mmCIF file with all atom_site columns, C-alpha atoms in Angstrom:
data_model
loop_
_atom_site.group_PDB
_atom_site.id
_atom_site.type_symbol
_atom_site.label_atom_id
_atom_site.label_alt_id
_atom_site.label_comp_id
_atom_site.label_asym_id
_atom_site.label_entity_id
_atom_site.label_seq_id
_atom_site.pdbx_PDB_ins_code
_atom_site.Cartn_x
_atom_site.Cartn_y
_atom_site.Cartn_z
_atom_site.occupancy
_atom_site.B_iso_or_equiv
_atom_site.pdbx_formal_charge
_atom_site.auth_seq_id
_atom_site.auth_comp_id
_atom_site.auth_asym_id
_atom_site.auth_atom_id
_atom_site.pdbx_PDB_model_num
ATOM 1   C CA . LYS A 1 1   ? 0.000   0.000  0.000   1.00 0.00 ? 894  LYS A CA 1
ATOM 2   C CA . ASN A 1 2   ? 1.356   3.428  -0.942  1.00 0.00 ? 895  ASN A CA 1
ATOM 3   C CA . GLN A 1 3   ? 2.035   5.487  2.165   1.00 0.00 ? 896  GLN A CA 1
ATOM 4   C CA . VAL A 1 4   ? 3.756   8.717  3.135   1.00 0.00 ? 897  VAL A CA 1
ATOM 5   C CA . GLU A 1 5   ? 4.794   9.186  6.766   1.00 0.00 ? 898  GLU A CA 1
ATOM 6   C CA . GLN A 1 6   ? 5.973   12.499 8.161   1.00 0.00 ? 899  GLN A CA 1
ATOM 7   C CA . SER A 1 7   ? 7.765   13.269 11.372  1.00 0.00 ? 900  SER A CA 1
ATOM 8   C CA . PRO A 1 8   ? 7.554   14.923 13.751  1.00 0.00 ? 901  PRO A CA 1
ATOM 9   C CA . GLN A 1 9   ? 3.819   15.609 13.856  1.00 0.00 ? 902  GLN A CA 1
ATOM 10  C CA . SER A 1 10  ? 4.492   19.007 15.368  1.00 0.00 ? 903  SER A CA 1
ATOM 11  C CA . LEU A 1 11  ? 7.472   21.163 16.183  1.00 0.00 ? 904  LEU A CA 1
ATOM 12  C CA . ILE A 1 12  ? 8.101   24.333 18.155  1.00 0.00 ? 905  ILE A CA 1
ATOM 13  C CA . ILE A 1 13  ? 11.244  26.316 17.360  1.00 0.00 ? 906  ILE A CA 1
ATOM 14  C CA . LEU A 1 14  ? 12.605  29.732 18.272  1.00 0.00 ? 907  LEU A CA 1
ATOM 15  C CA . GLU A 1 15  ? 12.822  32.433 15.650  1.00 0.00 ? 908  GLU A CA 1
ATOM 16  C CA . GLY A 1 16  ? 16.164  32.375 13.891  1.00 0.00 ? 909  GLY A CA 1
ATOM 17  C CA . LYS A 1 17  ? 16.826  28.683 14.532  1.00 0.00 ? 910  LYS A CA 1
ATOM 18  C CA . ASN A 1 18  ? 16.980  25.933 11.916  1.00 0.00 ? 911  ASN A CA 1
ATOM 19  C CA . CYS A 1 19  ? 14.825  22.836 11.762  1.00 0.00 ? 912  CYS A CA 1
ATOM 20  C CA . THR A 1 20  ? 14.465  19.694 9.649   1.00 0.00 ? 913  THR A CA 1
ATOM 21  C CA . LEU A 1 21  ? 11.286  17.840 8.784   1.00 0.00 ? 914  LEU A CA 1
ATOM 22  C CA . GLN A 1 22  ? 11.279  14.216 7.659   1.00 0.00 ? 915  GLN A CA 1
ATOM 23  C CA . CYS A 1 23  ? 9.244   12.329 5.080   1.00 0.00 ? 916  CYS A CA 1
ATOM 24  C CA . ASN A 1 24  ? 9.417   8.559  4.468   1.00 0.00 ? 917  ASN A CA 1
ATOM 25  C CA . TYR A 1 25  ? 7.425   6.960  1.683   1.00 0.00 ? 918  TYR A CA 1
ATOM 26  C CA . THR A 1 26  ? 6.603   3.551  0.269   1.00 0.00 ? 919  THR A CA 1
ATOM 27  C CA . VAL A 1 27  ? 5.036   4.836  -2.960  1.00 0.00 ? 920  VAL A CA 1
ATOM 28  C CA . SER A 1 28  ? 6.076   2.787  -5.967  1.00 0.00 ? 921  SER A CA 1
ATOM 29  C CA . PRO A 1 29  ? 6.849   3.284  -8.756  1.00 0.00 ? 922  PRO A CA 1
ATOM 30  C CA . PHE A 1 30  ? 8.072   6.698  -7.752  1.00 0.00 ? 923  PHE A CA 1
ATOM 31  C CA . SER A 1 31  ? 7.541   9.693  -9.999  1.00 0.00 ? 924  SER A CA 1
ATOM 32  C CA . ASN A 1 32  ? 8.192   12.836 -7.963  1.00 0.00 ? 925  ASN A CA 1
ATOM 33  C CA . LEU A 1 33  ? 8.066   14.227 -4.442  1.00 0.00 ? 926  LEU A CA 1
ATOM 34  C CA . ARG A 1 34  ? 6.659   17.625 -3.483  1.00 0.00 ? 927  ARG A CA 1
ATOM 35  C CA . TRP A 1 35  ? 6.740   19.706 -0.347  1.00 0.00 ? 928  TRP A CA 1
ATOM 36  C CA . TYR A 1 36  ? 3.868   22.094 0.314   1.00 0.00 ? 929  TYR A CA 1
ATOM 37  C CA . LYS A 1 37  ? 3.427   24.817 2.924   1.00 0.00 ? 930  LYS A CA 1
ATOM 38  C CA . GLN A 1 38  ? -0.083  25.392 4.207   1.00 0.00 ? 931  GLN A CA 1
ATOM 39  C CA . ASP A 1 39  ? -0.937  28.397 6.326   1.00 0.00 ? 932  ASP A CA 1
ATOM 40  C CA . THR A 1 40  ? -3.954  28.059 8.602   1.00 0.00 ? 933  THR A CA 1
ATOM 41  C CA . GLY A 1 41  ? -7.182  28.499 6.675   1.00 0.00 ? 934  GLY A CA 1
ATOM 42  C CA . ARG A 1 42  ? -5.471  28.604 3.284   1.00 0.00 ? 935  ARG A CA 1
ATOM 43  C CA . GLY A 1 43  ? -4.699  26.186 0.498   1.00 0.00 ? 936  GLY A CA 1
ATOM 44  C CA . PRO A 1 44  ? -1.246  24.541 0.249   1.00 0.00 ? 937  PRO A CA 1
ATOM 45  C CA . VAL A 1 45  ? 1.481   26.340 -1.675  1.00 0.00 ? 938  VAL A CA 1
ATOM 46  C CA . SER A 1 46  ? 4.192   24.399 -3.471  1.00 0.00 ? 939  SER A CA 1
ATOM 47  C CA . LEU A 1 47  ? 7.742   24.800 -2.123  1.00 0.00 ? 940  LEU A CA 1
ATOM 48  C CA . THR A 1 48  ? 9.689   22.237 -4.172  1.00 0.00 ? 941  THR A CA 1
ATOM 49  C CA . ILE A 1 49  ? 9.178   19.387 -6.625  1.00 0.00 ? 942  ILE A CA 1
ATOM 50  C CA . MET A 1 50  ? 11.891  16.731 -7.054  1.00 0.00 ? 943  MET A CA 1
ATOM 51  C CA . THR A 1 51  ? 12.165  13.847 -9.475  1.00 0.00 ? 944  THR A CA 1
ATOM 52  C CA . PHE A 1 52  ? 14.162  10.643 -9.073  1.00 0.00 ? 945  PHE A CA 1
ATOM 53  C CA . SER A 1 53  ? 17.375  12.174 -10.390 1.00 0.00 ? 946  SER A CA 1
ATOM 54  C CA . GLU A 1 54  ? 17.328  15.239 -8.117  1.00 0.00 ? 947  GLU A CA 1
ATOM 55  C CA . ASN A 1 55  ? 18.696  14.901 -4.605  1.00 0.00 ? 948  ASN A CA 1
ATOM 56  C CA . THR A 1 56  ? 18.467  18.497 -3.439  1.00 0.00 ? 949  THR A CA 1
ATOM 57  C CA . LYS A 1 57  ? 16.447  21.567 -4.327  1.00 0.00 ? 950  LYS A CA 1
ATOM 58  C CA . SER A 1 58  ? 16.226  24.966 -2.673  1.00 0.00 ? 951  SER A CA 1
ATOM 59  C CA . ASN A 1 59  ? 13.575  27.647 -2.532  1.00 0.00 ? 952  ASN A CA 1
ATOM 60  C CA . GLY A 1 60  ? 14.886  30.570 -0.521  1.00 0.00 ? 953  GLY A CA 1
ATOM 61  C CA . ARG A 1 61  ? 15.384  29.437 3.063   1.00 0.00 ? 954  ARG A CA 1
ATOM 62  C CA . TYR A 1 62  ? 13.776  26.063 2.299   1.00 0.00 ? 955  TYR A CA 1
ATOM 63  C CA . THR A 1 63  ? 15.992  23.192 1.145   1.00 0.00 ? 956  THR A CA 1
ATOM 64  C CA . ALA A 1 64  ? 14.577  19.790 0.289   1.00 0.00 ? 957  ALA A CA 1
ATOM 65  C CA . THR A 1 65  ? 16.628  16.616 -0.077  1.00 0.00 ? 958  THR A CA 1
ATOM 66  C CA . LEU A 1 66  ? 15.660  13.314 -1.597  1.00 0.00 ? 959  LEU A CA 1
ATOM 67  C CA . ASP A 1 67  ? 17.209  9.864  -1.239  1.00 0.00 ? 960  ASP A CA 1
ATOM 68  C CA . ALA A 1 68  ? 15.282  7.701  -3.683  1.00 0.00 ? 961  ALA A CA 1
ATOM 69  C CA . ASP A 1 69  ? 17.190  4.588  -2.602  1.00 0.00 ? 962  ASP A CA 1
ATOM 70  C CA . THR A 1 70  ? 16.054  4.781  1.015   1.00 0.00 ? 963  THR A CA 1
ATOM 71  C CA . LYS A 1 71  ? 12.786  6.505  0.045   1.00 0.00 ? 964  LYS A CA 1
ATOM 72  C CA . GLN A 1 72  ? 13.372  9.406  2.379   1.00 0.00 ? 965  GLN A CA 1
ATOM 73  C CA . SER A 1 73  ? 13.104  13.151 1.991   1.00 0.00 ? 966  SER A CA 1
ATOM 74  C CA . SER A 1 74  ? 13.761  16.044 4.321   1.00 0.00 ? 967  SER A CA 1
ATOM 75  C CA . LEU A 1 75  ? 12.835  19.706 4.342   1.00 0.00 ? 968  LEU A CA 1
ATOM 76  C CA . HIS A 1 76  ? 15.291  22.017 6.058   1.00 0.00 ? 969  HIS A CA 1
ATOM 77  C CA . ILE A 1 77  ? 14.221  25.494 7.141   1.00 0.00 ? 970  ILE A CA 1
ATOM 78  C CA . THR A 1 78  ? 17.105  27.883 7.722   1.00 0.00 ? 971  THR A CA 1
ATOM 79  C CA . ALA A 1 79  ? 16.941  30.897 10.044  1.00 0.00 ? 972  ALA A CA 1
ATOM 80  C CA . SER A 1 80  ? 13.260  30.427 10.763  1.00 0.00 ? 973  SER A CA 1
ATOM 81  C CA . GLN A 1 81  ? 10.892  33.373 10.742  1.00 0.00 ? 974  GLN A CA 1
ATOM 82  C CA . LEU A 1 82  ? 7.510   33.829 12.389  1.00 0.00 ? 975  LEU A CA 1
ATOM 83  C CA . SER A 1 83  ? 5.908   33.518 8.941   1.00 0.00 ? 976  SER A CA 1
ATOM 84  C CA . ASP A 1 84  ? 7.249   29.956 8.683   1.00 0.00 ? 977  ASP A CA 1
ATOM 85  C CA . SER A 1 85  ? 4.581   28.891 11.184  1.00 0.00 ? 978  SER A CA 1
ATOM 86  C CA . ALA A 1 86  ? 2.445   26.562 9.102   1.00 0.00 ? 979  ALA A CA 1
ATOM 87  C CA . SER A 1 87  ? 1.837   22.933 8.216   1.00 0.00 ? 980  SER A CA 1
ATOM 88  C CA . TYR A 1 88  ? 4.315   21.327 5.843   1.00 0.00 ? 981  TYR A CA 1
ATOM 89  C CA . ILE A 1 89  ? 2.982   18.504 3.718   1.00 0.00 ? 982  ILE A CA 1
ATOM 90  C CA . CYS A 1 90  ? 5.006   15.912 1.822   1.00 0.00 ? 983  CYS A CA 1
ATOM 91  C CA . VAL A 1 91  ? 3.300   14.541 -1.294  1.00 0.00 ? 984  VAL A CA 1
ATOM 92  C CA . VAL A 1 92  ? 4.545   11.675 -3.453  1.00 0.00 ? 985  VAL A CA 1
ATOM 93  C CA . SER A 1 93  ? 3.370   10.960 -6.979  1.00 0.00 ? 986  SER A CA 1
ATOM 94  C CA . SER A 1 94  ? 3.313   7.457  -8.413  1.00 0.00 ? 987  SER A CA 1
ATOM 95  C CA . LYS A 1 95  ? 3.828   6.684  -12.089 1.00 0.00 ? 988  LYS A CA 1
ATOM 96  C CA . ALA A 1 96  ? 1.164   4.022  -11.779 1.00 0.00 ? 989  ALA A CA 1
ATOM 97  C CA . ALA A 1 97  ? -2.559  4.631  -11.352 1.00 0.00 ? 990  ALA A CA 1
ATOM 98  C CA . GLY A 1 98  ? -2.573  7.802  -13.440 1.00 0.00 ? 991  GLY A CA 1
ATOM 99  C CA . ASN A 1 99  ? 0.012   9.610  -11.341 1.00 0.00 ? 992  ASN A CA 1
ATOM 100 C CA . LYS A 1 100 ? -2.114  9.734  -8.216  1.00 0.00 ? 993  LYS A CA 1
ATOM 101 C CA . LEU A 1 101 ? -0.760  11.764 -5.339  1.00 0.00 ? 994  LEU A CA 1
ATOM 102 C CA . THR A 1 102 ? -0.298  10.291 -1.868  1.00 0.00 ? 995  THR A CA 1
ATOM 103 C CA . PHE A 1 103 ? -0.244  12.867 0.931   1.00 0.00 ? 996  PHE A CA 1
ATOM 104 C CA . GLY A 1 104 ? 1.596   12.736 4.219   1.00 0.00 ? 997  GLY A CA 1
ATOM 105 C CA . GLY A 1 105 ? -0.175  13.807 7.376   1.00 0.00 ? 998  GLY A CA 1
ATOM 106 C CA . GLY A 1 106 ? 1.917   16.964 7.614   1.00 0.00 ? 999  GLY A CA 1
ATOM 107 C CA . THR A 1 107 ? 4.181   18.500 10.232  1.00 0.00 ? 1000 THR A CA 1
ATOM 108 C CA . ARG A 1 108 ? 2.838   21.492 12.105  1.00 0.00 ? 1001 ARG A CA 1
ATOM 109 C CA . VAL A 1 109 ? 5.601   24.037 12.753  1.00 0.00 ? 1002 VAL A CA 1
ATOM 110 C CA . LEU A 1 110 ? 5.239   26.858 15.252  1.00 0.00 ? 1003 LEU A CA 1
ATOM 111 C CA . VAL A 1 111 ? 7.944   29.523 15.310  1.00 0.00 ? 1004 VAL A CA 1
ATOM 112 C CA . LYS A 1 112 ? 8.086   31.510 18.542  1.00 0.00 ? 1005 LYS A CA 1
ATOM 113 C CA . PRO A 1 113 ? 9.780   34.885 19.003  1.00 0.00 ? 1006 PRO A CA 1
ATOM 114 C CA . LYS B 2 1   ? -2.971  36.371 -13.259 1.00 0.00 ? 291  LYS B CA 1
ATOM 115 C CA . ALA B 2 2   ? -5.751  35.494 -10.819 1.00 0.00 ? 292  ALA B CA 1
ATOM 116 C CA . GLY B 2 3   ? -5.308  32.388 -8.699  1.00 0.00 ? 293  GLY B CA 1
ATOM 117 C CA . VAL B 2 4   ? -7.682  29.503 -8.162  1.00 0.00 ? 294  VAL B CA 1
ATOM 118 C CA . THR B 2 5   ? -10.976 30.708 -6.741  1.00 0.00 ? 295  THR B CA 1
ATOM 119 C CA . GLN B 2 6   ? -13.478 28.678 -4.803  1.00 0.00 ? 296  GLN B CA 1
ATOM 120 C CA . THR B 2 7   ? -17.010 29.544 -3.814  1.00 0.00 ? 297  THR B CA 1
ATOM 121 C CA . PRO B 2 8   ? -18.466 29.693 -1.341  1.00 0.00 ? 298  PRO B CA 1
ATOM 122 C CA . ARG B 2 9   ? -15.694 30.029 1.232   1.00 0.00 ? 299  ARG B CA 1
ATOM 123 C CA . TYR B 2 10  ? -17.863 28.859 4.107   1.00 0.00 ? 300  TYR B CA 1
ATOM 124 C CA . LEU B 2 11  ? -20.991 26.737 4.180   1.00 0.00 ? 301  LEU B CA 1
ATOM 125 C CA . ILE B 2 12  ? -23.190 25.282 6.904   1.00 0.00 ? 302  ILE B CA 1
ATOM 126 C CA . LYS B 2 13  ? -25.576 22.458 6.057   1.00 0.00 ? 303  LYS B CA 1
ATOM 127 C CA . THR B 2 14  ? -27.575 19.869 7.961   1.00 0.00 ? 304  THR B CA 1
ATOM 128 C CA . ARG B 2 15  ? -27.440 16.106 7.660   1.00 0.00 ? 305  ARG B CA 1
ATOM 129 C CA . GLY B 2 16  ? -29.256 14.733 4.658   1.00 0.00 ? 306  GLY B CA 1
ATOM 130 C CA . GLN B 2 17  ? -28.930 17.883 2.583   1.00 0.00 ? 307  GLN B CA 1
ATOM 131 C CA . GLN B 2 18  ? -26.865 18.147 -0.564  1.00 0.00 ? 308  GLN B CA 1
ATOM 132 C CA . VAL B 2 19  ? -24.238 20.740 -1.449  1.00 0.00 ? 309  VAL B CA 1
ATOM 133 C CA . THR B 2 20  ? -22.483 22.011 -4.562  1.00 0.00 ? 310  THR B CA 1
ATOM 134 C CA . LEU B 2 21  ? -19.058 23.630 -4.429  1.00 0.00 ? 311  LEU B CA 1
ATOM 135 C CA . SER B 2 22  ? -17.514 25.587 -7.268  1.00 0.00 ? 312  SER B CA 1
ATOM 136 C CA . CYS B 2 23  ? -13.939 26.016 -8.467  1.00 0.00 ? 313  CYS B CA 1
ATOM 137 C CA . SER B 2 24  ? -12.520 28.348 -11.116 1.00 0.00 ? 314  SER B CA 1
ATOM 138 C CA . PRO B 2 25  ? -9.002  27.340 -12.164 1.00 0.00 ? 315  PRO B CA 1
ATOM 139 C CA . ILE B 2 26  ? -6.171  29.660 -13.125 1.00 0.00 ? 316  ILE B CA 1
ATOM 140 C CA . SER B 2 27  ? -6.705  30.958 -16.652 1.00 0.00 ? 317  SER B CA 1
ATOM 141 C CA . GLY B 2 28  ? -5.249  28.475 -19.142 1.00 0.00 ? 318  GLY B CA 1
ATOM 142 C CA . HIS B 2 29  ? -5.210  25.575 -16.698 1.00 0.00 ? 319  HIS B CA 1
ATOM 143 C CA . ARG B 2 30  ? -7.151  22.594 -17.963 1.00 0.00 ? 320  ARG B CA 1
ATOM 144 C CA . SER B 2 31  ? -6.842  20.124 -15.107 1.00 0.00 ? 321  SER B CA 1
ATOM 145 C CA . VAL B 2 32  ? -8.793  20.466 -11.865 1.00 0.00 ? 322  VAL B CA 1
ATOM 146 C CA . SER B 2 33  ? -8.459  18.201 -8.835  1.00 0.00 ? 323  SER B CA 1
ATOM 147 C CA . TRP B 2 34  ? -10.543 18.107 -5.675  1.00 0.00 ? 324  TRP B CA 1
ATOM 148 C CA . TYR B 2 35  ? -9.367  17.169 -2.187  1.00 0.00 ? 325  TYR B CA 1
ATOM 149 C CA . GLN B 2 36  ? -10.940 16.759 1.231   1.00 0.00 ? 326  GLN B CA 1
ATOM 150 C CA . GLN B 2 37  ? -8.927  17.850 4.244   1.00 0.00 ? 327  GLN B CA 1
ATOM 151 C CA . THR B 2 38  ? -9.822  16.911 7.811   1.00 0.00 ? 328  THR B CA 1
ATOM 152 C CA . PRO B 2 39  ? -7.731  17.084 11.002  1.00 0.00 ? 329  PRO B CA 1
ATOM 153 C CA . GLY B 2 40  ? -7.863  13.319 11.424  1.00 0.00 ? 330  GLY B CA 1
ATOM 154 C CA . GLN B 2 41  ? -7.300  12.136 7.835   1.00 0.00 ? 331  GLN B CA 1
ATOM 155 C CA . GLY B 2 42  ? -5.243  14.964 6.368   1.00 0.00 ? 332  GLY B CA 1
ATOM 156 C CA . LEU B 2 43  ? -5.537  15.655 2.646   1.00 0.00 ? 333  LEU B CA 1
ATOM 157 C CA . GLN B 2 44  ? -7.365  13.013 0.649   1.00 0.00 ? 334  GLN B CA 1
ATOM 158 C CA . PHE B 2 45  ? -7.794  12.955 -3.122  1.00 0.00 ? 335  PHE B CA 1
ATOM 159 C CA . LEU B 2 46  ? -11.375 13.009 -4.382  1.00 0.00 ? 336  LEU B CA 1
ATOM 160 C CA . PHE B 2 47  ? -11.142 13.216 -8.175  1.00 0.00 ? 337  PHE B CA 1
ATOM 161 C CA . GLU B 2 48  ? -9.412  14.897 -11.087 1.00 0.00 ? 338  GLU B CA 1
ATOM 162 C CA . TYR B 2 49  ? -10.938 16.322 -14.246 1.00 0.00 ? 339  TYR B CA 1
ATOM 163 C CA . PHE B 2 50  ? -9.378  17.215 -17.566 1.00 0.00 ? 340  PHE B CA 1
ATOM 164 C CA . SER B 2 51  ? -11.246 18.334 -20.681 1.00 0.00 ? 341  SER B CA 1
ATOM 165 C CA . GLU B 2 52  ? -14.601 17.700 -19.011 1.00 0.00 ? 342  GLU B CA 1
ATOM 166 C CA . THR B 2 53  ? -13.648 14.063 -18.296 1.00 0.00 ? 343  THR B CA 1
ATOM 167 C CA . GLN B 2 54  ? -12.898 12.459 -14.970 1.00 0.00 ? 344  GLN B CA 1
ATOM 168 C CA . ARG B 2 55  ? -9.352  11.071 -15.212 1.00 0.00 ? 345  ARG B CA 1
ATOM 169 C CA . ASN B 2 56  ? -8.773  9.821  -11.685 1.00 0.00 ? 346  ASN B CA 1
ATOM 170 C CA . LYS B 2 57  ? -10.934 9.046  -8.700  1.00 0.00 ? 347  LYS B CA 1
ATOM 171 C CA . GLY B 2 58  ? -10.121 8.532  -5.042  1.00 0.00 ? 348  GLY B CA 1
ATOM 172 C CA . ASN B 2 59  ? -11.747 6.166  -2.593  1.00 0.00 ? 349  ASN B CA 1
ATOM 173 C CA . PHE B 2 60  ? -14.868 8.104  -1.708  1.00 0.00 ? 350  PHE B CA 1
ATOM 174 C CA . PRO B 2 61  ? -18.479 6.903  -1.816  1.00 0.00 ? 351  PRO B CA 1
ATOM 175 C CA . GLY B 2 62  ? -20.744 7.673  -4.743  1.00 0.00 ? 352  GLY B CA 1
ATOM 176 C CA . ARG B 2 63  ? -22.327 10.529 -2.765  1.00 0.00 ? 353  ARG B CA 1
ATOM 177 C CA . PHE B 2 64  ? -19.335 12.561 -3.901  1.00 0.00 ? 354  PHE B CA 1
ATOM 178 C CA . SER B 2 65  ? -19.452 13.542 -7.550  1.00 0.00 ? 355  SER B CA 1
ATOM 179 C CA . GLY B 2 66  ? -18.042 16.208 -9.775  1.00 0.00 ? 356  GLY B CA 1
ATOM 180 C CA . ARG B 2 67  ? -17.994 17.641 -13.232 1.00 0.00 ? 357  ARG B CA 1
ATOM 181 C CA . GLN B 2 68  ? -16.015 20.016 -15.361 1.00 0.00 ? 358  GLN B CA 1
ATOM 182 C CA . PHE B 2 69  ? -17.340 22.491 -17.865 1.00 0.00 ? 359  PHE B CA 1
ATOM 183 C CA . SER B 2 70  ? -15.949 23.488 -21.244 1.00 0.00 ? 360  SER B CA 1
ATOM 184 C CA . ASN B 2 71  ? -14.324 26.592 -19.702 1.00 0.00 ? 361  ASN B CA 1
ATOM 185 C CA . SER B 2 72  ? -12.474 24.284 -17.246 1.00 0.00 ? 362  SER B CA 1
ATOM 186 C CA . ARG B 2 73  ? -14.519 25.468 -14.265 1.00 0.00 ? 363  ARG B CA 1
ATOM 187 C CA . SER B 2 74  ? -15.464 22.592 -12.017 1.00 0.00 ? 364  SER B CA 1
ATOM 188 C CA . GLU B 2 75  ? -18.111 21.749 -9.484  1.00 0.00 ? 365  GLU B CA 1
ATOM 189 C CA . MET B 2 76  ? -18.303 19.018 -6.896  1.00 0.00 ? 366  MET B CA 1
ATOM 190 C CA . ASN B 2 77  ? -21.494 17.780 -5.323  1.00 0.00 ? 367  ASN B CA 1
ATOM 191 C CA . VAL B 2 78  ? -22.059 15.903 -2.106  1.00 0.00 ? 368  VAL B CA 1
ATOM 192 C CA . SER B 2 79  ? -25.486 14.369 -1.624  1.00 0.00 ? 369  SER B CA 1
ATOM 193 C CA . THR B 2 80  ? -27.098 13.122 1.586   1.00 0.00 ? 370  THR B CA 1
ATOM 194 C CA . LEU B 2 81  ? -24.586 14.917 3.786   1.00 0.00 ? 371  LEU B CA 1
ATOM 195 C CA . GLU B 2 82  ? -23.207 13.173 6.861   1.00 0.00 ? 372  GLU B CA 1
ATOM 196 C CA . LEU B 2 83  ? -21.559 14.699 9.921   1.00 0.00 ? 373  LEU B CA 1
ATOM 197 C CA . GLY B 2 84  ? -18.248 13.196 8.791   1.00 0.00 ? 374  GLY B CA 1
ATOM 198 C CA . ASP B 2 85  ? -18.344 15.239 5.594   1.00 0.00 ? 375  ASP B CA 1
ATOM 199 C CA . SER B 2 86  ? -17.433 18.346 7.600   1.00 0.00 ? 376  SER B CA 1
ATOM 200 C CA . ALA B 2 87  ? -14.086 19.339 6.158   1.00 0.00 ? 377  ALA B CA 1
ATOM 201 C CA . LEU B 2 88  ? -12.095 21.827 4.127   1.00 0.00 ? 378  LEU B CA 1
ATOM 202 C CA . TYR B 2 89  ? -12.618 21.058 0.432   1.00 0.00 ? 379  TYR B CA 1
ATOM 203 C CA . LEU B 2 90  ? -9.710  22.153 -1.708  1.00 0.00 ? 380  LEU B CA 1
ATOM 204 C CA . CYS B 2 91  ? -9.544  22.554 -5.438  1.00 0.00 ? 381  CYS B CA 1
ATOM 205 C CA . ALA B 2 92  ? -6.257  22.597 -7.345  1.00 0.00 ? 382  ALA B CA 1
ATOM 206 C CA . SER B 2 93  ? -5.582  23.402 -10.975 1.00 0.00 ? 383  SER B CA 1
ATOM 207 C CA . SER B 2 94  ? -2.660  22.621 -13.234 1.00 0.00 ? 384  SER B CA 1
ATOM 208 C CA . LEU B 2 95  ? -1.663  23.254 -16.832 1.00 0.00 ? 385  LEU B CA 1
ATOM 209 C CA . TRP B 2 96  ? -1.554  19.609 -17.823 1.00 0.00 ? 386  TRP B CA 1
ATOM 210 C CA . LEU B 2 97  ? 1.417   19.443 -20.149 1.00 0.00 ? 387  LEU B CA 1
ATOM 211 C CA . ALA B 2 98  ? 1.294   16.417 -22.438 1.00 0.00 ? 388  ALA B CA 1
ATOM 212 C CA . GLY B 2 99  ? 4.207   14.095 -21.747 1.00 0.00 ? 389  GLY B CA 1
ATOM 213 C CA . ALA B 2 100 ? 4.981   15.739 -18.408 1.00 0.00 ? 390  ALA B CA 1
ATOM 214 C CA . SER B 2 101 ? 1.820   14.840 -16.615 1.00 0.00 ? 391  SER B CA 1
ATOM 215 C CA . SER B 2 102 ? 3.577   13.620 -13.515 1.00 0.00 ? 392  SER B CA 1
ATOM 216 C CA . TYR B 2 103 ? 5.422   16.885 -13.083 1.00 0.00 ? 393  TYR B CA 1
ATOM 217 C CA . ASN B 2 104 ? 2.560   19.315 -13.471 1.00 0.00 ? 394  ASN B CA 1
ATOM 218 C CA . GLU B 2 105 ? 2.555   21.657 -10.516 1.00 0.00 ? 395  GLU B CA 1
ATOM 219 C CA . GLN B 2 106 ? -0.769  22.062 -8.792  1.00 0.00 ? 396  GLN B CA 1
ATOM 220 C CA . PHE B 2 107 ? -1.973  25.419 -7.555  1.00 0.00 ? 397  PHE B CA 1
ATOM 221 C CA . PHE B 2 108 ? -4.482  25.259 -4.739  1.00 0.00 ? 398  PHE B CA 1
ATOM 222 C CA . GLY B 2 109 ? -7.427  27.507 -4.035  1.00 0.00 ? 399  GLY B CA 1
ATOM 223 C CA . PRO B 2 110 ? -8.270  28.790 -0.535  1.00 0.00 ? 400  PRO B CA 1
ATOM 224 C CA . GLY B 2 111 ? -10.836 26.038 0.008   1.00 0.00 ? 401  GLY B CA 1
ATOM 225 C CA . THR B 2 112 ? -14.467 25.829 1.056   1.00 0.00 ? 402  THR B CA 1
ATOM 226 C CA . ARG B 2 113 ? -15.036 25.125 4.733   1.00 0.00 ? 403  ARG B CA 1
ATOM 227 C CA . LEU B 2 114 ? -18.121 22.876 4.968   1.00 0.00 ? 404  LEU B CA 1
ATOM 228 C CA . THR B 2 115 ? -19.760 22.279 8.321   1.00 0.00 ? 405  THR B CA 1
ATOM 229 C CA . VAL B 2 116 ? -22.488 19.652 8.583   1.00 0.00 ? 406  VAL B CA 1
ATOM 230 C CA . LEU B 2 117 ? -24.741 19.919 11.638  1.00 0.00 ? 407  LEU B CA 1
#
């Protein structure tokens, strides 16, 4: 069964600190992996999309890594800001079944001043 | 360019009623997907439409249905509402580039918050 597991479920960090979110998946055959940021009450916004051949991709202070062999991804937030408080969702696309997306449960990040 | 719009933003219904939600994709986008988001289940895929045809469907009962119009606007309908249908319903649109279907980035709307009493 295709699954995407994220950890931790929630995280509290101080403004200016770094943090790393984890995503493990069993989706096969793998097509691509996406990280989304979702502010409370809003729709998710794409941060990065990575295919099998990409092992790192950055978007400002957000850096995503992908290890397709171990089926793990991480999202690193550098020098966190209060506006980084949000849910971060890992989504994996499978080449099979019409490229259906499998969503992780998300990690809720709270940045405190 | 305007983003994905969804109407209404908030809706309160009672059990047994039916509801129709609307989604207008980004101009030029031809694919529209619908998702249900609840605190317990997270984001779950409902269905995807392209050129007025349903291309993919998630594991939801037949009470959930949708359609897409020739201008790519989409509607989803939920009949015989249950308490468990209370959720944020999100619509996402994408360009749908032939040959790069798995890479098409999805742009989400703000969602419709449905409360079933």
